[in-house]
Coordinates of C-alpha atoms and ligand atoms in Angstrom, one line a residue:
X1 CA 18.2 -49.5 -86.1
X2 CA 17.6 -47.4 -89.5
X3 CA 18.7 -44.3 -86.9
X4 CA 21.7 -46.0 -85.2
X5 CA 23.1 -46.8 -88.4
X6 CA 22.8 -43.2 -89.9
X7 CA 24.5 -42.1 -86.8
X8 CA 27.0 -44.2 -86.7
X9 CA 28.2 -43.5 -90.7
X10 CA 27.5 -39.4 -89.6
X11 CA 30.0 -40.1 -86.4
X12 CA 32.7 -42.3 -88.3
X13 CA 32.7 -38.7 -90.8
X14 CA 32.6 -36.8 -87.8
X15 CA 35.5 -39.1 -86.2
X16 CA 37.9 -38.5 -88.9
X17 CA 37.7 -34.8 -88.5
X18 CA 38.3 -34.4 -85.6
X19 CA 41.0 -37.2 -85.6
X20 CA 42.9 -34.8 -87.4
X21 CA 42.1 -31.3 -84.8
X22 CA 42.9 -33.7 -82.2
X23 CA 46.7 -33.8 -83.5
X24 CA 47.0 -30.2 -83.2
X25 CA 46.9 -30.5 -79.6
X26 CA 47.3 -29.9 -76.6
X27 CA 46.8 -26.1 -77.8
X28 CA 43.0 -25.2 -78.7
X29 CA 42.3 -25.4 -82.4
X30 CA 39.7 -23.5 -84.5
X31 CA 37.5 -26.5 -84.6
X32 CA 37.5 -28.1 -80.9
X33 CA 38.1 -26.4 -78.3
X34 CA 40.7 -27.4 -75.6
X35 CA 37.8 -30.0 -74.3
X36 CA 40.3 -31.0 -71.2
X37 CA 42.5 -28.6 -69.8
X38 CA 41.6 -28.4 -66.5
X39 CA 43.9 -25.7 -65.0
X40 CA 43.7 -22.8 -64.6
X41 CA 40.6 -23.8 -62.8
X42 CA 38.4 -20.7 -62.0
X43 CA 36.1 -22.8 -61.1
X44 CA 36.8 -24.4 -58.6
X45 CA 34.3 -23.5 -56.1
X46 CA 34.9 -22.8 -52.2
X47 CA 38.4 -25.1 -51.5
X48 CA 38.6 -23.5 -47.2
X49 CA 42.1 -25.9 -46.0
X50 CA 41.3 -26.9 -42.3
X51 CA 44.5 -27.8 -39.7
X52 CA 46.7 -30.5 -39.9
X53 CA 46.1 -33.4 -37.8
X54 CA 47.9 -34.7 -35.4
X55 CA 45.9 -37.7 -34.5
X56 CA 49.6 -39.4 -32.7
X57 CA 49.0 -36.9 -30.1
X58 CA 45.5 -36.6 -30.1
X59 CA 43.9 -40.2 -30.2
X60 CA 42.7 -41.1 -26.7
X61 CA 42.9 -44.9 -28.3
X62 CA 42.3 -47.6 -26.7
X63 CA 39.9 -46.5 -24.4
X64 CA 40.5 -48.7 -22.0
X65 CA 39.9 -51.8 -24.0
X66 CA 42.2 -55.1 -23.9
X67 CA 41.9 -55.4 -28.1
X68 CA 44.3 -52.3 -29.5
X69 CA 42.9 -51.5 -33.1
X70 CA 45.0 -49.7 -34.7
X71 CA 43.7 -46.8 -36.3
X72 CA 43.4 -47.2 -40.4
X73 CA 43.8 -44.0 -41.1
X74 CA 40.8 -43.3 -38.7
X75 CA 39.8 -43.8 -35.4
X76 CA 36.4 -45.1 -35.3
X77 CA 37.1 -47.8 -32.4
X78 CA 35.4 -45.4 -29.6
X79 CA 33.1 -48.1 -27.5
X80 CA 29.2 -46.5 -28.6
X81 CA 26.4 -47.3 -25.6
X82 CA 24.7 -50.1 -27.3
X83 CA 26.6 -51.1 -30.0
X84 CA 27.1 -54.2 -29.5
X85 CA 30.5 -54.1 -32.2
X86 CA 28.1 -52.5 -35.4
X87 CA 29.7 -50.0 -36.9
X88 CA 28.3 -46.4 -36.2
X89 CA 29.9 -44.9 -38.9
X90 CA 28.1 -47.2 -41.3
X91 CA 24.9 -44.6 -40.2
X92 CA 26.1 -42.0 -41.2
X93 CA 23.5 -40.8 -44.1
X94 CA 25.8 -39.3 -47.1
X95 CA 29.0 -38.9 -44.4
X96 CA 29.7 -42.4 -43.9
X97 CA 33.4 -43.1 -45.5
X98 CA 32.7 -45.2 -48.0
X99 CA 32.1 -48.9 -47.4
X100 CA 30.1 -52.3 -49.2
X101 CA 27.2 -53.0 -47.4
X102 CA 27.0 -56.5 -46.2
X103 CA 23.8 -57.9 -46.2
X104 CA 23.7 -56.1 -50.0
X105 CA 20.3 -55.6 -51.5
X106 CA 18.7 -59.0 -51.5
X107 CA 20.7 -61.2 -54.0
X108 CA 23.8 -63.3 -53.8
X109 CA 26.7 -62.7 -56.0
X110 CA 27.7 -65.3 -59.1
X111 CA 31.2 -65.8 -60.4
X112 CA 30.0 -65.3 -64.1
X113 CA 30.0 -68.9 -66.5
X114 CA 32.6 -69.6 -68.4
X115 CA 33.0 -68.5 -71.9
X116 CA 30.5 -65.3 -70.7
X117 CA 32.6 -61.9 -71.1
X118 CA 32.2 -58.4 -69.9
X119 CA 32.2 -56.1 -72.8
X120 CA 31.8 -52.7 -71.3
X121 CA 31.3 -51.1 -67.4
X122 CA 29.5 -48.0 -66.8
X123 CA 30.1 -46.5 -63.3
X124 CA 28.8 -43.4 -62.0
X125 CA 31.3 -42.5 -58.8
X126 CA 30.6 -40.4 -56.0
X127 CA 33.4 -37.6 -54.8
X128 CA 35.1 -38.8 -51.9
X129 CA 35.2 -37.8 -48.5
X130 CA 35.0 -34.0 -47.9
X131 CA 35.2 -31.2 -45.5
X132 CA 31.6 -29.7 -44.6
X133 CA 29.8 -27.7 -47.6
X134 CA 29.6 -23.7 -47.3
X135 CA 25.3 -24.3 -46.3
X136 CA 25.6 -26.8 -43.2
X137 CA 26.9 -24.0 -41.2
X138 CA 29.2 -25.6 -38.5
X139 CA 32.0 -23.1 -38.3
X140 CA 29.4 -20.7 -36.8
X141 CA 27.7 -23.0 -34.9
X142 CA 30.9 -23.4 -33.4
X143 CA 31.9 -20.0 -32.6
X144 CA 28.6 -19.9 -30.4
X145 CA 30.3 -22.8 -28.3
X146 CA 33.6 -21.4 -28.3
X147 CA 31.8 -17.8 -27.2
X148 CA 30.2 -20.0 -24.6
X149 CA 33.5 -22.3 -23.3
X150 CA 33.9 -22.9 -19.5
X151 CA 30.3 -23.3 -19.0
X152 CA 29.6 -27.6 -19.9
X153 CA 30.4 -30.5 -18.0
X154 CA 29.3 -34.0 -17.6
X155 CA 30.2 -35.5 -21.1
X156 CA 29.9 -31.4 -22.7
X157 CA 33.6 -30.9 -20.8
X158 CA 35.9 -31.4 -23.7
X159 CA 33.5 -28.6 -25.0
X160 CA 35.3 -25.8 -22.7
X161 CA 38.7 -26.1 -24.9
X162 CA 37.8 -28.1 -28.1
X163 CA 38.7 -25.5 -31.4
X164 CA 36.7 -26.3 -35.4
X165 CA 39.5 -27.3 -36.7
X166 CA 37.6 -28.3 -40.3
X167 CA 38.2 -26.1 -43.2
X168 CA 35.3 -26.4 -46.3
X169 CA 33.7 -28.3 -48.9
X170 CA 37.4 -29.9 -50.4
X171 CA 38.0 -33.4 -50.2
X172 CA 39.6 -34.9 -46.7
X173 CA 43.0 -37.4 -46.7
X174 CA 40.7 -39.9 -46.5
X175 CA 38.7 -38.8 -49.3
X176 CA 41.7 -39.2 -51.5
X177 CA 42.3 -42.2 -49.8
X178 CA 38.9 -43.7 -51.1
X179 CA 38.8 -42.3 -54.6
X180 CA 42.8 -44.2 -55.0
X181 CA 41.5 -47.1 -53.7
X182 CA 38.4 -46.8 -56.2
X183 CA 40.6 -46.5 -59.3
X184 CA 43.0 -49.6 -57.6
X185 CA 40.1 -51.9 -57.2
X186 CA 38.4 -51.0 -60.6
X187 CA 41.4 -51.8 -62.8
X188 CA 41.8 -54.8 -60.9
X189 CA 37.7 -55.6 -61.8
X190 CA 38.0 -54.2 -65.7
X191 CA 41.2 -53.1 -66.5
X192 CA 41.4 -55.6 -69.4
X193 CA 38.1 -53.3 -70.8
X194 CA 40.8 -50.9 -71.2
X195 CA 41.9 -50.2 -74.8
X196 CA 46.0 -48.9 -74.7
X197 CA 45.6 -47.1 -78.6
X198 CA 44.0 -44.2 -76.7
X199 CA 42.6 -42.1 -74.0
X200 CA 39.8 -42.2 -72.5
X201 CA 37.6 -39.9 -71.7
X202 CA 36.6 -39.7 -68.6
X203 CA 33.6 -36.9 -67.0
X204 CA 33.7 -35.1 -63.9
X205 CA 33.3 -31.0 -63.2
X206 CA 36.1 -28.6 -62.4
X207 CA 34.8 -28.4 -58.9
X208 CA 37.7 -29.1 -56.7
X209 CA 36.5 -32.4 -54.7
X210 CA 34.8 -33.4 -58.1
X211 CA 38.4 -32.7 -60.3
X212 CA 40.4 -34.1 -57.3
X213 CA 38.5 -37.4 -56.9
X214 CA 38.6 -37.8 -60.4
X215 CA 42.4 -37.7 -60.8
X216 CA 43.4 -40.3 -57.3
X217 CA 40.4 -42.6 -59.0
X218 CA 43.2 -42.1 -61.9
X219 CA 45.7 -42.2 -60.7
X220 CA 45.0 -45.8 -58.9
X221 CA 43.8 -46.7 -61.9
X222 CA 46.8 -46.4 -64.4
X223 CA 49.1 -45.0 -61.6
X224 CA 50.8 -42.0 -61.3
X225 CA 51.4 -41.5 -65.4
X226 CA 47.8 -41.0 -66.3
X227 CA 47.6 -38.6 -67.7
X228 CA 48.9 -41.0 -71.0
X229 CA 46.1 -42.9 -70.7
X230 CA 43.2 -40.2 -70.1
X231 CA 41.6 -36.8 -70.8
X232 CA 39.4 -35.5 -68.4
X233 CA 36.4 -33.4 -70.0
X234 CA 34.7 -31.4 -66.8
X235 CA 32.4 -29.6 -66.6
X236 CA 31.3 -26.3 -64.8
X237 CA 29.5 -27.9 -61.6
X238 CA 26.7 -25.8 -60.9
X239 CA 25.4 -25.4 -64.9
X240 CA 25.7 -29.1 -65.4
X241 CA 25.1 -31.7 -62.6
X242 CA 21.5 -32.9 -63.2
X243 CA 19.4 -31.1 -59.7
X244 CA 20.7 -27.6 -61.2
X245 CA 19.9 -27.9 -64.6
X246 CA 16.4 -28.1 -63.3
X247 CA 15.1 -24.7 -62.3
X248 CA 11.9 -26.3 -59.9
X249 CA 14.8 -28.4 -57.9
X250 CA 16.8 -25.8 -57.5
X251 CA 13.3 -23.7 -56.4
X252 CA 12.4 -26.2 -54.7
X253 CA 15.2 -28.1 -52.5
X254 CA 14.9 -26.4 -49.4
X255 CA 11.5 -26.7 -48.9
X256 CA 10.8 -30.7 -50.2
X257 CA 13.1 -30.9 -47.2
X258 CA 12.9 -28.7 -44.3
X259 CA 9.5 -29.7 -42.7
X260 CA 10.0 -34.1 -43.2
X261 CA 13.8 -33.3 -41.6
X262 CA 12.9 -30.7 -39.0
X263 CA 9.8 -33.0 -37.8
X264 CA 12.7 -35.9 -37.6
X265 CA 15.5 -34.3 -35.8
X266 CA 13.0 -33.0 -33.2
X267 CA 11.4 -36.7 -32.8
X268 CA 14.5 -38.8 -33.0
X269 CA 16.9 -35.9 -30.6
X270 CA 14.6 -34.9 -28.1
X271 CA 15.4 -37.1 -25.6
X272 CA 19.5 -37.0 -25.9
X273 CA 19.0 -32.9 -25.9
X274 CA 17.3 -32.5 -23.1
X275 CA 20.3 -35.1 -21.6
X276 CA 22.8 -32.8 -22.8
X277 CA 21.0 -29.2 -22.0
X278 CA 21.3 -29.9 -18.0
X279 CA 25.1 -30.2 -19.0
X280 CA 25.9 -26.5 -20.8
X281 CA 25.1 -23.5 -18.0
X282 CA 23.6 -20.4 -19.6
X283 CA 23.7 -21.8 -23.2
X284 CA 20.5 -22.3 -24.4
X285 CA 21.3 -25.6 -25.6
X286 CA 18.7 -26.9 -28.7
X287 CA 17.5 -29.5 -30.7
X288 CA 20.2 -28.0 -33.4
X289 CA 22.8 -27.9 -31.3
X290 CA 22.6 -31.6 -30.2
X291 CA 22.1 -32.1 -34.5
X292 CA 25.2 -30.1 -35.4
X293 CA 27.2 -31.7 -32.4
X294 CA 26.3 -35.1 -33.4
X295 CA 27.3 -34.1 -37.6
X296 CA 30.4 -33.3 -35.7
X297 CA 31.1 -36.7 -34.8
X298 CA 31.9 -37.8 -39.3
X299 CA 33.2 -34.2 -39.8
X300 CA 36.2 -34.2 -37.8
X301 CA 36.4 -37.9 -37.6
X302 CA 37.3 -37.7 -41.9
X303 CA 39.0 -35.0 -41.2
X304 CA 41.4 -35.0 -38.1
X305 CA 40.7 -39.0 -37.7
X306 CA 39.2 -38.4 -34.1
X307 CA 36.4 -36.6 -33.0
X308 CA 35.1 -36.2 -28.9
X309 CA 31.9 -36.0 -30.1
X310 CA 30.5 -39.7 -31.5
X311 CA 30.6 -41.1 -27.8
X312 CA 27.7 -38.2 -26.5
X313 CA 25.7 -40.5 -29.1
X314 CA 23.6 -43.8 -28.7
X315 CA 23.7 -46.7 -31.3
X316 CA 19.9 -45.8 -31.1
X317 CA 20.7 -41.6 -31.6
X318 CA 22.7 -42.6 -35.3
X319 CA 19.6 -45.0 -36.5
X320 CA 17.7 -41.6 -35.5
X321 CA 20.7 -39.7 -37.5
X322 CA 21.0 -43.0 -40.5
X323 CA 16.8 -42.2 -41.2
X324 CA 17.3 -38.3 -41.4
X325 CA 19.8 -39.0 -44.2
X326 CA 17.0 -41.2 -45.8
X327 CA 14.4 -38.5 -46.1
X328 CA 16.4 -36.1 -47.3
X329 CA 17.6 -38.4 -50.1
X330 CA 13.8 -39.2 -50.8
X331 CA 12.8 -36.1 -50.9
X332 CA 16.0 -34.3 -52.6
X333 CA 16.5 -36.3 -55.6
X334 CA 15.0 -39.2 -54.7
X335 CA 10.9 -41.2 -55.1
X336 CA 9.6 -38.7 -52.7
X337 CA 11.1 -35.3 -54.4
X338 CA 8.8 -34.5 -57.5
X339 CA 12.2 -33.8 -59.5
X340 CA 13.7 -37.1 -58.4
X341 CA 13.0 -38.3 -62.1
X342 CA 14.1 -35.6 -64.0
X343 CA 17.1 -34.6 -62.1
X344 CA 19.3 -37.9 -63.0
X345 CA 17.4 -38.5 -67.1
X346 CA 20.1 -37.3 -68.7
X347 CA 22.5 -39.8 -67.3
X348 CA 19.8 -42.8 -68.2
X349 CA 20.1 -41.7 -72.0
X350 CA 23.7 -41.1 -71.2
X351 CA 23.5 -44.9 -71.0
X352 CA 21.1 -45.5 -73.8
X353 CA 23.1 -44.1 -76.4
X354 CA 26.6 -45.8 -75.4
X355 CA 24.6 -48.5 -74.9
X356 CA 23.6 -48.3 -78.4
X357 CA 25.9 -47.5 -79.8
X358 CA 24.6 -43.7 -81.4
X359 CA 25.0 -40.4 -79.7
X360 CA 22.8 -38.4 -77.8
X361 CA 19.5 -38.3 -80.1
X362 CA 17.1 -36.9 -78.0
X363 CA 15.4 -33.2 -78.8
X364 CA 17.0 -30.6 -76.6
X365 CA 15.6 -29.3 -72.8
X366 CA 13.6 -32.4 -72.8
X367 CA 16.9 -34.7 -70.5
X368 CA 19.1 -32.0 -68.6
X369 CA 21.9 -34.0 -71.0
X370 CA 24.1 -31.5 -72.4
X371 CA 23.5 -31.4 -76.1
X372 CA 26.6 -29.8 -77.2
X373 CA 29.0 -31.9 -75.8
X374 CA 26.4 -35.2 -76.2
X375 CA 26.8 -35.1 -80.1
X376 CA 30.4 -34.3 -80.1
X377 CA 32.0 -37.6 -80.5
X378 CA 35.1 -35.9 -78.9
X379 CA 33.1 -35.2 -75.9
X380 CA 31.1 -38.2 -76.0
X381 CA 33.2 -40.5 -77.5
X382 CA 31.3 -44.2 -78.5
X383 CA 34.4 -46.4 -78.8
X384 CA 35.2 -46.9 -75.5
X385 CA 34.9 -50.2 -73.1
X386 CA 34.7 -47.8 -70.0
X387 CA 33.0 -45.3 -69.2
X388 CA 34.0 -43.7 -66.4
X389 CA 31.8 -40.7 -64.7
X390 CA 32.3 -38.9 -61.1
X391 CA 29.2 -36.7 -59.2
X392 CA 27.6 -35.7 -56.2
X393 CA 25.4 -38.3 -53.9
X394 CA 22.0 -36.5 -55.0
X395 CA 22.7 -37.5 -58.5
X396 CA 23.5 -41.1 -58.0
X397 CA 20.1 -41.0 -56.1
X398 CA 18.3 -39.5 -59.0
X399 CA 19.8 -41.3 -61.7
X400 CA 18.4 -44.6 -60.1
X401 CA 15.7 -42.8 -59.5
X402 CA 15.6 -41.8 -63.1
X403 CA 15.8 -45.5 -64.5
X404 CA 12.9 -46.1 -62.1
X405 CA 14.4 -48.1 -59.3
X406 CA 11.0 -48.2 -57.4
X407 CA 13.0 -51.1 -55.0
X408 CA 14.1 -47.9 -53.3
X409 CA 10.8 -45.8 -53.1
X410 CA 9.4 -47.0 -49.8
X411 CA 7.6 -44.2 -47.5
X412 CA 9.4 -43.1 -44.8
X413 CA 7.8 -41.4 -42.3
X414 CA 8.5 -39.2 -40.2
X415 CA 7.7 -40.8 -36.9
X416 CA 10.2 -43.6 -38.0
X417 CA 11.7 -46.5 -40.2
X418 CA 9.3 -48.5 -42.0
X419 CA 10.0 -52.0 -41.6
X420 CA 12.9 -53.5 -44.4
X421 CA 13.5 -50.9 -45.0
X422 CA 15.1 -50.9 -48.8
X423 CA 16.6 -47.2 -48.7
X424 CA 19.0 -46.3 -47.0
X425 CA 21.7 -43.2 -48.1
X426 CA 24.8 -44.3 -46.1
X427 CA 24.2 -47.6 -48.2
X428 CA 23.6 -46.2 -51.6
X429 CA 25.8 -42.8 -51.4
X430 CA 28.4 -43.1 -48.7
X431 CA 31.2 -40.6 -49.6
X432 CA 32.3 -42.9 -52.3
X433 CA 29.8 -44.4 -53.6
X434 CA 29.1 -46.1 -56.8
X435 CA 27.5 -47.6 -59.1
X436 CA 29.2 -49.7 -61.4
X437 CA 26.9 -51.4 -64.7
X438 CA 28.5 -54.5 -66.8
X439 CA 27.3 -55.7 -69.8
X440 CA 27.9 -59.1 -70.2
X441 CA 27.4 -61.7 -73.6
X442 CA 27.5 -65.2 -73.2
X443 CA 27.5 -67.6 -75.9
X444 CA 24.4 -69.1 -74.5
X445 CA 21.3 -68.1 -72.1
X446 CA 22.3 -68.0 -68.8
X447 CA 19.7 -70.2 -66.3
X448 CA 17.4 -67.9 -64.1
X449 CA 18.9 -70.6 -61.4
X450 CA 21.9 -70.2 -60.6
X451 CA 24.0 -73.3 -59.1
X452 CA 26.2 -71.9 -56.2
X453 CA 28.7 -75.2 -57.1
X454 CA 29.2 -75.6 -60.7
X455 CA 28.5 -73.0 -63.6
X456 CA 28.9 -75.8 -65.9
X457 CA 24.7 -76.2 -65.2
X458 CA 24.2 -72.5 -65.9
X459 CA 23.9 -72.0 -69.6
X460 CA 20.0 -73.2 -70.8
X461 CA 21.2 -75.7 -73.6
X462 CA 19.7 -75.0 -77.2
X463 CA 19.7 -71.4 -76.5
X464 CA 21.7 -68.8 -78.6
X465 CA 24.1 -65.9 -77.7
X466 CA 22.2 -63.7 -75.5
X467 CA 23.3 -60.3 -73.5
X468 CA 22.7 -59.0 -70.1
X469 CA 22.7 -56.1 -67.7
X470 CA 24.4 -56.6 -64.1
X471 CA 23.5 -53.5 -61.7
X472 CA 26.3 -53.4 -58.8
X473 CA 25.9 -51.1 -56.1
X474 CA 28.7 -50.0 -53.6
X475 CA 30.0 -53.8 -54.9
X476 CA 26.8 -55.6 -54.2
X477 CA 24.1 -56.1 -57.2
X478 CA 21.0 -53.8 -56.9
X479 CA 18.6 -57.4 -58.3
X480 CA 16.4 -56.2 -61.3
X481 CA 13.9 -58.3 -61.3
X482 CA 13.4 -56.1 -58.1
X483 CA 11.8 -53.0 -60.3
X484 CA 11.8 -54.3 -63.2
X485 CA 9.0 -57.6 -63.6
X486 CA 9.8 -57.6 -66.8
X487 CA 13.2 -59.1 -66.4
X488 CA 11.4 -62.2 -64.5
X489 CA 13.6 -63.6 -61.2
X490 CA 16.9 -64.0 -61.4
X491 CA 18.9 -65.4 -58.8
X492 CA 21.8 -63.3 -60.1
X493 CA 20.0 -60.4 -60.4
X494 CA 20.6 -60.1 -64.0
X495 CA 18.4 -58.8 -67.1
X496 CA 19.0 -59.5 -70.7
X497 CA 20.1 -56.4 -72.4
X498 CA 17.2 -55.8 -74.8
X499 CA 14.7 -57.0 -72.0
X500 CA 16.3 -53.4 -70.0
X501 CA 16.6 -51.4 -72.7
X502 CA 12.7 -52.1 -74.1
X503 CA 11.9 -50.9 -69.8
X504 CA 14.3 -48.2 -70.3
X505 CA 12.7 -46.6 -73.3
X506 CA 10.1 -45.5 -70.8
X507 CA 12.3 -43.4 -68.6
X508 CA 11.7 -40.4 -71.0
X509 CA 8.5 -40.6 -70.6
X510 CA 8.1 -41.0 -67.0
X511 CA 10.0 -38.3 -66.2
X512 CA 7.8 -35.8 -67.3
X513 CA 10.8 -33.7 -67.4
X514 CA 10.0 -29.7 -68.8
X515 CA 6.7 -30.2 -66.2
X516 CA 8.4 -31.2 -63.9
X517 CA 11.5 -28.7 -64.2
X518 CA 10.5 -26.0 -65.5
X519 CA 6.3 -26.2 -65.2
X520 CA 3.3 -23.9 -63.2
X521 CA 3.0 -26.4 -60.3
X522 CA 3.5 -26.5 -56.6
X523 CA 5.4 -27.7 -53.2
X524 CA 3.0 -30.1 -51.7
X525 CA 3.4 -31.4 -48.1
X526 CA 6.0 -34.2 -47.5
X527 CA 4.6 -37.7 -48.6
X528 CA 2.5 -36.1 -51.5
X529 CA 4.9 -37.2 -54.0
X530 CA 5.8 -41.5 -54.2
X531 CA 7.2 -42.0 -58.0
X532 CA 9.8 -39.2 -58.3
X533 CA 7.5 -36.7 -60.8
X534 CA 5.0 -33.8 -59.8
X535 CA 1.4 -35.1 -57.8
Ligands
LIG1 C1 28.6 -14.6 -26.9 O1 28.1 -15.0 -25.6 C2 27.3 -13.7 -24.5 C3 27.5 -14.3 -24.2 O2 27.9 -14.8 -23.4 C4 26.6 -13.6 -26.0 O3 26.1 -12.5 -25.7 C5 27.0 -13.3 -27.6 O4 26.2 -13.0 -28.3 C6 28.2 -14.9 -28.0 N1 28.2 -13.9 -29.1 C7 28.2 -15.4 -30.0 C8 29.4 -15.3 -31.6 O5 27.6 -16.3 -30.2
LIG2 C1 49.7 -51.5 -74.8 O1 48.8 -53.4 -75.5 C2 50.4 -54.3 -75.2 C3 49.4 -55.3 -75.3 O2 49.4 -55.5 -74.3 C4 51.0 -53.8 -75.3 O3 52.3 -54.4 -76.3 C5 52.1 -52.2 -75.2 O4 53.0 -51.9 -75.6 C6 50.9 -51.4 -74.5 N1 50.9 -50.0 -75.0 C7 51.0 -48.9 -74.2 C8 51.5 -47.4 -74.1 O5 51.3 -49.0 -72.8
LIG3 C1 38.2 -43.5 -80.2 O1 37.7 -42.5 -80.9 C2 38.6 -41.2 -80.5 C3 38.0 -39.3 -81.8 O2 37.1 -39.4 -81.5 C4 39.6 -41.8 -81.5 O3 40.9 -40.5 -81.1 C5 40.3 -42.8 -80.1 O4 41.9 -43.3 -80.5 C6 39.4 -44.2 -80.6 N1 39.6 -45.1 -79.4 C7 39.6 -46.4 -80.2 C8 39.7 -47.1 -78.5 O5 39.3 -46.4 -81.1
LIG4 C1 14.4 -25.4 -71.6 O1 13.4 -24.7 -71.3 C2 12.8 -24.0 -70.2 C3 11.1 -23.6 -70.4 O2 10.8 -25.0 -71.0 C4 13.1 -22.5 -70.3 O3 12.8 -21.9 -69.0 C5 15.4 -23.0 -70.4 O4 15.6 -21.6 -70.3 C6 15.5 -24.1 -70.7 N1 17.2 -24.5 -71.5 C7 17.6 -24.4 -72.5 C8 19.0 -24.2 -71.3 O5 17.2 -24.1 -73.3
LIG5 C1 26.6 -27.0 -72.8 O1 28.2 -27.1 -72.2 C2 29.2 -26.2 -73.3 C3 30.4 -26.7 -73.0 O2 30.7 -26.5 -71.9 C4 28.8 -25.0 -72.7 O3 28.9 -24.2 -73.3 C5 27.3 -24.5 -73.0 O4 27.0 -23.7 -71.9 C6 25.9 -26.0 -72.6 N1 25.0 -26.0 -72.7 C7 23.4 -25.9 -71.8 C8 22.9 -25.4 -72.3 O5 24.7 -25.8 -70.2
LIG6 C1 0.6 -20.7 -62.1 O1 -0.5 -21.2 -61.5 C2 -1.3 -20.7 -60.2 C3 -2.4 -21.5 -59.6 O2 -2.5 -23.1 -60.5 C4 -2.0 -19.7 -61.3 O3 -1.9 -18.1 -60.2 C5 -0.6 -18.5 -62.1 O4 -1.1 -17.8 -62.8 C6 0.2 -20.1 -63.2 N1 1.5 -19.1 -63.3 C7 1.7 -18.8 -64.6 C8 3.2 -18.5 -65.1 O5 1.2 -20.2 -65.7

């Protein structure tokens, strides 16, 4: 506590200094660089735009169905064999357009008891729907298909006059919408926490889709005049996102997924590949072709509104696709990755610092956090009630891992999904996926048994003010007791703040950051690691 007080004192001195520096904005000053400048931008990355959609002309709906479902804006009502009304667009892993999982994460939702208040909200939000990454190789695959046209038959007949219309990396219109919607949703939920006497500092990176995600969110949250209310601190993506700061994570990424993903792909797509191969003439159609065709369903749908690739596949094929994504993310930055905890540790430590009200006080190079930024109150403010940050899918998974959400640590066998699987890429990190952490101040302890009818009985009489953490992933509560026994089982899944902080103090040591990121260890076979640190 005394160190916190000391830091608060240093902070107040620093605040006074920076306040005068900031009056000289917008230009840079000699003491403070212009942290919030986002243009011109030399770090936007690849920014290829795709063809303009023409869904009014290309949409085959209503597919002979008697009920007409208008596109909203995507056309996703095509009949899928075996779906029985279930939605394949929620089985696309990180390529699923945003959705809130209807089944939740194991607990029900409850209103705040009367008199309790939300005092802070910390959000980590993924960018919205985007064109394929350059590394996915869909454009070169498409060139081969176009070269081979006039040989496709049956349900691949459409390939004879198909062309590739997608751009690369940047947000598609649906992605803009997802972030704008999230801004509006978060404003309704938390707008009251914004103190309009100063601008919020929000964090993202300069990569095009990241910056535009933040901007669209802010336009939703504040309206088009958002620049009057928020400053964007945008760092260089490749230098600042967890998986890149951690050398070993980058080095082992390929090795961590190649075998498990390849194995599962060959398994679940075997039958479909044999079927499609008969429809491709002289073109030597392989498992990889089937997989690329399947990926084009989500990508074409979000990019041009509809895709002929979707209904080539059955509902079961889409369950296989989802499981492939689950394996991929668990192995890249989840508990099945030797660097899973290390990659996300910086955010856990930043969260602890903000909640405790001090600048980051961990030694340099022990968490992946940028000490220059995180010890400067201009770039690491502590006086906000809202902390908004934008990031990537793998990064959100790694932060959940670094927190120690072992409820998502299930082992994923390469023979097929385990019973009662909890780790799901689509439910955790769909496009525009996010978590919101609420800090709640309650006049009394809240009973672990919550009544769905009356909130009058929610308090435990004779108890004093108590603070809680409520963790929400894609609008559903993640029960903290499932992973952190010390929280004690609660209907509402909350945890007392003091308990949660105590548990999280152990995250730093558990991540073994220096060893995991820079140590001399070798990559073991898939499955050797189950706890997010090197075996
Ligand atoms: C185009 O097809 C021919 C055979 O029809 C093949 O030899 C050639 O490699 C193909 N080119 C590409 C880019 O796939
Ligand atoms: C800030 O909020 C106060 C109280 O709600 C209001 O009177 C004031 O006009 C607001 N200022 C701005 C700049 O929005
Ligand atoms: C927070 O501190 C910054 C200085 O770093 C100052 O500009 C801003 O007005 C403060 N905001 C609030 C809400 O007090
Ligand atoms: C962190 O430490 C490792 C060695 O342990 C070193 O290779 C790396 O350059 C350091 N990174 C920074 C940003 O200082
Ligand atoms: C921290 O961020 C600053 C400002 O963006 C940058 O200049 C510096 O290189 C970063 N440091 C590390 C270790 O990444
Ligand atoms: C790393 O470990 C391997 C095998 O354990 C060893 O052969 C090698 O010399 C080590 N490298 C360094 C730089 O310590």
